[in-house]
GROMACS .gro file of C-alpha atoms in nm:
model
  337
    1UNK     CA    1   0.000   0.000   0.000
    2UNK     CA    2   0.113   0.355  -0.073
    3UNK     CA    3   0.125   0.624   0.195
    4UNK     CA    4  -0.151   0.827   0.031
    5UNK     CA    5  -0.385   0.525   0.033
    6UNK     CA    6  -0.345   0.456   0.404
    7UNK     CA    7  -0.649   0.561   0.612
    8UNK     CA    8  -0.571   0.622   0.982
    9UNK     CA    9  -0.796   0.664   1.284
   10UNK     CA   10  -0.614   0.833   1.574
   11UNK     CA   11  -0.716   0.779   1.939
   12UNK     CA   12  -0.588   0.993   2.228
   13UNK     CA   13  -0.685   1.254   2.484
   14UNK     CA   14  -0.413   1.457   2.666
   15UNK     CA   15  -0.142   1.696   2.552
   16UNK     CA   16   0.102   1.404   2.533
   17UNK     CA   17  -0.101   1.260   2.243
   18UNK     CA   18  -0.127   1.591   2.053
   19UNK     CA   19   0.241   1.581   1.957
   20UNK     CA   20   0.189   1.250   1.775
   21UNK     CA   21  -0.132   1.363   1.605
   22UNK     CA   22   0.047   1.678   1.491
   23UNK     CA   23   0.330   1.466   1.346
   24UNK     CA   24   0.078   1.265   1.145
   25UNK     CA   25  -0.086   1.580   1.008
   26UNK     CA   26   0.243   1.755   0.928
   27UNK     CA   27   0.374   1.443   0.754
   28UNK     CA   28   0.063   1.441   0.533
   29UNK     CA   29  -0.091   1.118   0.658
   30UNK     CA   30  -0.460   1.072   0.593
   31UNK     CA   31  -0.621   1.091   0.938
   32UNK     CA   32  -0.985   1.011   0.863
   33UNK     CA   33  -1.110   1.046   1.223
   34UNK     CA   34  -0.995   1.131   1.573
   35UNK     CA   35  -1.141   0.950   1.875
   36UNK     CA   36  -1.110   1.118   2.215
   37UNK     CA   37  -1.279   1.131   2.555
   38UNK     CA   38  -1.608   1.322   2.599
   39UNK     CA   39  -1.573   1.685   2.710
   40UNK     CA   40  -1.501   1.710   3.083
   41UNK     CA   41  -1.715   1.924   3.317
   42UNK     CA   42  -1.507   2.195   3.488
   43UNK     CA   43  -1.577   2.493   3.713
   44UNK     CA   44  -1.735   2.516   4.055
   45UNK     CA   45  -2.065   2.366   3.944
   46UNK     CA   46  -1.937   2.161   3.652
   47UNK     CA   47  -2.143   2.377   3.419
   48UNK     CA   48  -1.861   2.435   3.168
   49UNK     CA   49  -1.748   2.155   2.937
   50UNK     CA   50  -1.376   2.144   2.859
   51UNK     CA   51  -1.269   1.962   2.539
   52UNK     CA   52  -0.956   1.746   2.549
   53UNK     CA   53  -0.628   1.876   2.410
   54UNK     CA   54  -0.658   1.626   2.125
   55UNK     CA   55  -1.009   1.744   2.036
   56UNK     CA   56  -0.897   2.107   2.030
   57UNK     CA   57  -0.613   2.027   1.790
   58UNK     CA   58  -0.836   1.810   1.570
   59UNK     CA   59  -1.103   2.078   1.532
   60UNK     CA   60  -0.841   2.343   1.455
   61UNK     CA   61  -0.722   2.125   1.165
   62UNK     CA   62  -1.061   2.018   1.034
   63UNK     CA   63  -1.041   1.655   1.146
   64UNK     CA   64  -1.364   1.464   1.224
   65UNK     CA   65  -1.398   1.395   1.599
   66UNK     CA   66  -1.575   1.104   1.768
   67UNK     CA   67  -1.636   1.109   2.146
   68UNK     CA   68  -1.802   0.786   2.258
   69UNK     CA   69  -1.914   0.741   2.620
   70UNK     CA   70  -1.867   0.367   2.581
   71UNK     CA   71  -1.631   0.203   2.335
   72UNK     CA   72  -1.871  -0.089   2.280
   73UNK     CA   73  -2.165   0.136   2.193
   74UNK     CA   74  -2.307  -0.011   1.869
   75UNK     CA   75  -2.363   0.335   1.721
   76UNK     CA   76  -1.997   0.428   1.780
   77UNK     CA   77  -1.870   0.096   1.646
   78UNK     CA   78  -2.072   0.152   1.330
   79UNK     CA   79  -1.936   0.508   1.297
   80UNK     CA   80  -1.584   0.373   1.334
   81UNK     CA   81  -1.644   0.102   1.077
   82UNK     CA   82  -1.773   0.360   0.830
   83UNK     CA   83  -1.431   0.532   0.840
   84UNK     CA   84  -1.284   0.232   0.652
   85UNK     CA   85  -0.952   0.274   0.832
   86UNK     CA   86  -0.659   0.049   0.745
   87UNK     CA   87  -0.480   0.131   1.070
   88UNK     CA   88  -0.555   0.275   1.415
   89UNK     CA   89  -0.299   0.462   1.626
   90UNK     CA   90  -0.348   0.495   2.003
   91UNK     CA   91  -0.162   0.734   2.235
   92UNK     CA   92  -0.259   0.789   2.600
   93UNK     CA   93  -0.617   0.670   2.562
   94UNK     CA   94  -0.839   0.412   2.730
   95UNK     CA   95  -0.859   0.034   2.709
   96UNK     CA   96  -1.018  -0.078   2.382
   97UNK     CA   97  -1.250  -0.376   2.332
   98UNK     CA   98  -1.156  -0.632   2.068
   99UNK     CA   99  -1.439  -0.518   1.840
  100UNK     CA  100  -1.250  -0.187   1.811
  101UNK     CA  101  -0.879  -0.281   1.810
  102UNK     CA  102  -0.927  -0.573   1.571
  103UNK     CA  103  -1.131  -0.373   1.319
  104UNK     CA  104  -0.863  -0.238   1.076
  105UNK     CA  105  -0.690  -0.476   0.836
  106UNK     CA  106  -0.348  -0.361   0.963
  107UNK     CA  107  -0.456  -0.369   1.327
  108UNK     CA  108  -0.414  -0.111   1.602
  109UNK     CA  109  -0.084  -0.006   1.756
  110UNK     CA  110  -0.017   0.187   2.074
  111UNK     CA  111   0.264   0.432   2.158
  112UNK     CA  112   0.353   0.353   2.521
  113UNK     CA  113   0.577   0.580   2.731
  114UNK     CA  114   0.807   0.307   2.863
  115UNK     CA  115   1.036   0.029   2.746
  116UNK     CA  116   0.792  -0.262   2.750
  117UNK     CA  117   0.750  -0.505   2.912
  118UNK     CA  118   0.866  -0.274   3.194
  119UNK     CA  119   0.610  -0.032   3.334
  120UNK     CA  120   0.287  -0.157   3.188
  121UNK     CA  121   0.000   0.053   3.314
  122UNK     CA  122  -0.144   0.402   3.343
  123UNK     CA  123   0.150   0.601   3.488
  124UNK     CA  124   0.475   0.469   3.336
  125UNK     CA  125   0.661   0.802   3.339
  126UNK     CA  126   0.595   0.869   3.706
  127UNK     CA  127   0.692   0.522   3.824
  128UNK     CA  128   1.014   0.512   3.622
  129UNK     CA  129   1.134   0.829   3.797
  130UNK     CA  130   0.999   0.725   4.139
  131UNK     CA  131   1.195   0.399   4.113
  132UNK     CA  132   1.515   0.584   4.027
  133UNK     CA  133   1.553   0.443   3.677
  134UNK     CA  134   1.843   0.579   3.473
  135UNK     CA  135   1.666   0.510   3.144
  136UNK     CA  136   1.319   0.480   2.999
  137UNK     CA  137   1.180   0.523   2.648
  138UNK     CA  138   0.887   0.464   2.418
  139UNK     CA  139   0.753   0.144   2.263
  140UNK     CA  140   0.510   0.075   1.982
  141UNK     CA  141   0.317  -0.252   1.996
  142UNK     CA  142   0.007  -0.408   1.844
  143UNK     CA  143  -0.290  -0.424   2.081
  144UNK     CA  144  -0.425  -0.760   2.192
  145UNK     CA  145  -0.656  -0.887   2.466
  146UNK     CA  146  -0.448  -0.782   2.767
  147UNK     CA  147  -0.323  -0.434   2.867
  148UNK     CA  148   0.020  -0.339   2.723
  149UNK     CA  149   0.117  -0.699   2.639
  150UNK     CA  150   0.102  -0.709   2.258
  151UNK     CA  151   0.385  -0.783   2.017
  152UNK     CA  152   0.651  -0.512   2.011
  153UNK     CA  153   0.720  -0.329   1.686
  154UNK     CA  154   0.983  -0.071   1.787
  155UNK     CA  155   1.158   0.085   2.088
  156UNK     CA  156   1.345   0.411   2.141
  157UNK     CA  157   1.552   0.481   2.454
  158UNK     CA  158   1.562   0.799   2.665
  159UNK     CA  159   1.810   0.878   2.944
  160UNK     CA  160   1.680   1.006   3.280
  161UNK     CA  161   1.928   1.245   3.450
  162UNK     CA  162   1.948   1.213   3.828
  163UNK     CA  163   1.800   1.561   3.874
  164UNK     CA  164   1.519   1.525   3.619
  165UNK     CA  165   1.157   1.544   3.726
  166UNK     CA  166   0.848   1.405   3.554
  167UNK     CA  167   0.795   1.721   3.348
  168UNK     CA  168   1.138   1.680   3.185
  169UNK     CA  169   1.083   1.312   3.105
  170UNK     CA  170   0.724   1.375   2.991
  171UNK     CA  171   0.838   1.637   2.739
  172UNK     CA  172   1.120   1.418   2.610
  173UNK     CA  173   0.899   1.111   2.564
  174UNK     CA  174   0.623   1.319   2.405
  175UNK     CA  175   0.857   1.418   2.121
  176UNK     CA  176   1.013   1.072   2.103
  177UNK     CA  177   0.667   0.916   2.087
  178UNK     CA  178   0.578   1.124   1.782
  179UNK     CA  179   0.899   1.019   1.609
  180UNK     CA  180   0.855   0.648   1.678
  181UNK     CA  181   0.493   0.664   1.558
  182UNK     CA  182   0.601   0.792   1.216
  183UNK     CA  183   0.879   0.532   1.191
  184UNK     CA  184   0.637   0.256   1.291
  185UNK     CA  185   0.385   0.355   1.023
  186UNK     CA  186   0.662   0.368   0.763
  187UNK     CA  187   0.761   0.013   0.864
  188UNK     CA  188   0.399  -0.103   0.843
  189UNK     CA  189   0.362   0.043   0.492
  190UNK     CA  190   0.693  -0.107   0.377
  191UNK     CA  191   0.588  -0.450   0.505
  192UNK     CA  192   0.236  -0.424   0.359
  193UNK     CA  193   0.083  -0.426   0.705
  194UNK     CA  194   0.299  -0.699   0.855
  195UNK     CA  195   0.617  -0.549   1.007
  196UNK     CA  196   0.859  -0.762   1.207
  197UNK     CA  197   0.749  -0.790   1.572
  198UNK     CA  198   0.872  -0.967   1.885
  199UNK     CA  199   0.666  -1.104   2.176
  200UNK     CA  200   0.702  -0.944   2.516
  201UNK     CA  201   0.894  -1.149   2.773
  202UNK     CA  202   0.727  -1.221   3.105
  203UNK     CA  203   1.041  -1.132   3.301
  204UNK     CA  204   1.354  -0.919   3.255
  205UNK     CA  205   1.688  -1.070   3.358
  206UNK     CA  206   1.500  -1.330   3.557
  207UNK     CA  207   1.305  -1.073   3.761
  208UNK     CA  208   0.935  -0.985   3.739
  209UNK     CA  209   0.861  -0.674   3.533
  210UNK     CA  210   0.785  -0.344   3.707
  211UNK     CA  211   0.429  -0.213   3.677
  212UNK     CA  212   0.290   0.141   3.655
  213UNK     CA  213  -0.051   0.153   3.826
  214UNK     CA  214  -0.268   0.463   3.831
  215UNK     CA  215  -0.163   0.722   4.088
  216UNK     CA  216  -0.409   0.848   4.349
  217UNK     CA  217  -0.379   1.113   4.622
  218UNK     CA  218  -0.284   0.856   4.884
  219UNK     CA  219  -0.013   0.723   4.654
  220UNK     CA  220   0.160   1.062   4.677
  221UNK     CA  221   0.208   1.071   5.055
  222UNK     CA  222   0.577   1.072   5.150
  223UNK     CA  223   0.711   0.794   5.374
  224UNK     CA  224   0.995   0.959   5.566
  225UNK     CA  225   1.110   0.621   5.699
  226UNK     CA  226   1.251   0.546   5.355
  227UNK     CA  227   1.604   0.642   5.255
  228UNK     CA  228   1.680   0.997   5.148
  229UNK     CA  229   1.747   0.871   4.793
  230UNK     CA  230   1.407   0.699   4.781
  231UNK     CA  231   1.227   1.013   4.903
  232UNK     CA  232   1.430   1.230   4.662
  233UNK     CA  233   1.323   1.010   4.367
  234UNK     CA  234   0.965   0.994   4.494
  235UNK     CA  235   0.935   1.374   4.501
  236UNK     CA  236   1.077   1.429   4.153
  237UNK     CA  237   0.865   1.140   4.021
  238UNK     CA  238   0.551   1.335   4.116
  239UNK     CA  239   0.666   1.687   4.026
  240UNK     CA  240   0.500   1.909   3.920
  241UNK     CA  241   0.174   1.712   3.922
  242UNK     CA  242   0.014   1.555   4.111
  243UNK     CA  243   0.283   1.649   4.367
  244UNK     CA  244   0.425   1.458   4.664
  245UNK     CA  245   0.284   1.564   5.002
  246UNK     CA  246   0.328   1.524   5.372
  247UNK     CA  247   0.151   1.646   5.686
  248UNK     CA  248   0.309   1.934   5.875
  249UNK     CA  249   0.226   1.929   6.247
  250UNK     CA  250   0.275   2.257   6.437
  251UNK     CA  251   0.364   2.281   6.809
  252UNK     CA  252  -0.004   2.334   6.898
  253UNK     CA  253  -0.096   2.009   6.721
  254UNK     CA  254  -0.252   2.162   6.410
  255UNK     CA  255  -0.203   1.962   6.090
  256UNK     CA  256  -0.158   2.110   5.742
  257UNK     CA  257  -0.090   1.947   5.407
  258UNK     CA  258   0.255   2.042   5.277
  259UNK     CA  259   0.342   1.965   4.916
  260UNK     CA  260   0.707   1.904   4.834
  261UNK     CA  261   0.822   1.981   4.479
  262UNK     CA  262   1.200   1.971   4.501
  263UNK     CA  263   1.456   1.830   4.741
  264UNK     CA  264   1.833   1.803   4.758
  265UNK     CA  265   2.042   1.516   4.894
  266UNK     CA  266   2.286   1.619   5.167
  267UNK     CA  267   2.475   1.296   5.234
  268UNK     CA  268   2.462   1.374   5.607
  269UNK     CA  269   2.348   1.088   5.826
  270UNK     CA  270   2.061   1.141   6.068
  271UNK     CA  271   2.072   1.047   6.434
  272UNK     CA  272   1.837   0.795   6.587
  273UNK     CA  273   1.668   1.079   6.777
  274UNK     CA  274   1.574   1.242   6.448
  275UNK     CA  275   1.313   0.980   6.369
  276UNK     CA  276   1.041   0.886   6.616
  277UNK     CA  277   0.746   0.651   6.655
  278UNK     CA  278   0.428   0.727   6.845
  279UNK     CA  279   0.101   0.545   6.907
  280UNK     CA  280  -0.218   0.725   6.807
  281UNK     CA  281  -0.516   0.518   6.919
  282UNK     CA  282  -0.452   0.173   6.777
  283UNK     CA  283  -0.236   0.303   6.494
  284UNK     CA  284   0.142   0.325   6.504
  285UNK     CA  285   0.263   0.646   6.343
  286UNK     CA  286   0.617   0.738   6.248
  287UNK     CA  287   0.714   1.101   6.219
  288UNK     CA  288   1.026   1.295   6.143
  289UNK     CA  289   1.170   1.616   6.280
  290UNK     CA  290   1.258   1.929   6.086
  291UNK     CA  291   1.563   2.143   6.148
  292UNK     CA  292   1.711   2.462   6.010
  293UNK     CA  293   2.077   2.460   5.908
  294UNK     CA  294   2.174   2.813   5.812
  295UNK     CA  295   1.932   2.900   5.532
  296UNK     CA  296   1.843   2.536   5.462
  297UNK     CA  297   1.538   2.345   5.581
  298UNK     CA  298   1.616   1.978   5.647
  299UNK     CA  299   1.401   1.676   5.726
  300UNK     CA  300   1.519   1.347   5.869
  301UNK     CA  301   1.472   1.044   5.643
  302UNK     CA  302   1.547   0.685   5.737
  303UNK     CA  303   1.919   0.724   5.683
  304UNK     CA  304   2.014   1.084   5.597
  305UNK     CA  305   1.898   1.444   5.615
  306UNK     CA  306   1.718   1.565   5.304
  307UNK     CA  307   1.696   1.934   5.218
  308UNK     CA  308   1.356   2.071   5.119
  309UNK     CA  309   1.408   2.318   4.833
  310UNK     CA  310   1.059   2.402   4.696
  311UNK     CA  311   0.730   2.347   4.874
  312UNK     CA  312   0.372   2.467   4.912
  313UNK     CA  313   0.148   2.498   5.215
  314UNK     CA  314  -0.221   2.427   5.162
  315UNK     CA  315  -0.388   2.744   5.032
  316UNK     CA  316  -0.056   2.911   4.953
  317UNK     CA  317   0.161   2.945   4.643
  318UNK     CA  318   0.457   2.725   4.558
  319UNK     CA  319   0.769   2.883   4.708
  320UNK     CA  320   1.136   2.841   4.782
  321UNK     CA  321   1.219   2.695   5.123
  322UNK     CA  322   1.389   3.020   5.227
  323UNK     CA  323   1.065   3.215   5.169
  324UNK     CA  324   0.880   2.950   5.368
  325UNK     CA  325   1.123   2.986   5.657
  326UNK     CA  326   1.089   3.365   5.655
  327UNK     CA  327   0.716   3.335   5.716
  328UNK     CA  328   0.716   3.034   5.947
  329UNK     CA  329   0.807   3.070   6.313
  330UNK     CA  330   0.909   2.784   6.543
  331UNK     CA  331   0.970   2.555   6.244
  332UNK     CA  332   1.209   2.340   6.447
  333UNK     CA  333   0.928   2.271   6.690
  334UNK     CA  334   0.720   2.128   6.404
  335UNK     CA  335   0.741   1.780   6.259
  336UNK     CA  336   0.618   1.597   5.948
  337UNK     CA  337   0.444   1.264   5.927
   0.00000   0.00000   0.00000
């Protein structure tokens, strides 16, 4: 098949997917329809509907948009079938039923923001940084019955610097994902729909693969009993959104949510007295002390002191630790838990 004869349906929702859709448009591929999530209610009363980033781009470029509530809806399936697509491309979308992913003659491939089989799941970028990985990447694979398990078409690698946060990795993989999508389609055209693929292994170097489950608010709570390196990676793996958080307890016992956006490793060991355990009702709670060292705000982790560099009190703006200290009295009488 020639490039100009290929009919593509694109599926995606967030900004991450827009980069790939834009690459398809700018490379003159025939995108016959764009499938994205229904508009999301926003505002205090949910009275305003906000279109997805993908929908906004599609409408700006005159692309037909489909927004099914349910992917198995017979009316939607019939609409999709009427597009007569040869290929479907999925980036940061939802799980598809077989009636959808098996529809095109060349199948459906996904651009996943990890080096499969590692980090299957909804939040691969966050978990790669949280786990202190030195490298991640993007993978294209054909969809099958299970989530992120299909045969791999291509991979591209991306280095993660030790000081990089999720925003840096997100931006890098967004551009890399667009590039690998174009290369994958070129390979599919060259092979008349049947490019070389490899099955995903069930383990890597004899160890189970890491997963990337969806992140919730409770997932983002900092465990100060962990090592300073683990907390450091945890914070940058959630920065800038959704943001790692802890509970700041003032001398009078008041508790406030404190978001932590940036930390710095000190290499200075903590003392046993810097980390305490208390019993609250039937629940054992561990909490850590804060201390001021010159102009630095430090917190005791399980092994070393960690410097807090950027943070945000509930109801306040994100700020440097020095600005926080200037407005916060008796900070050394506070603790975090």
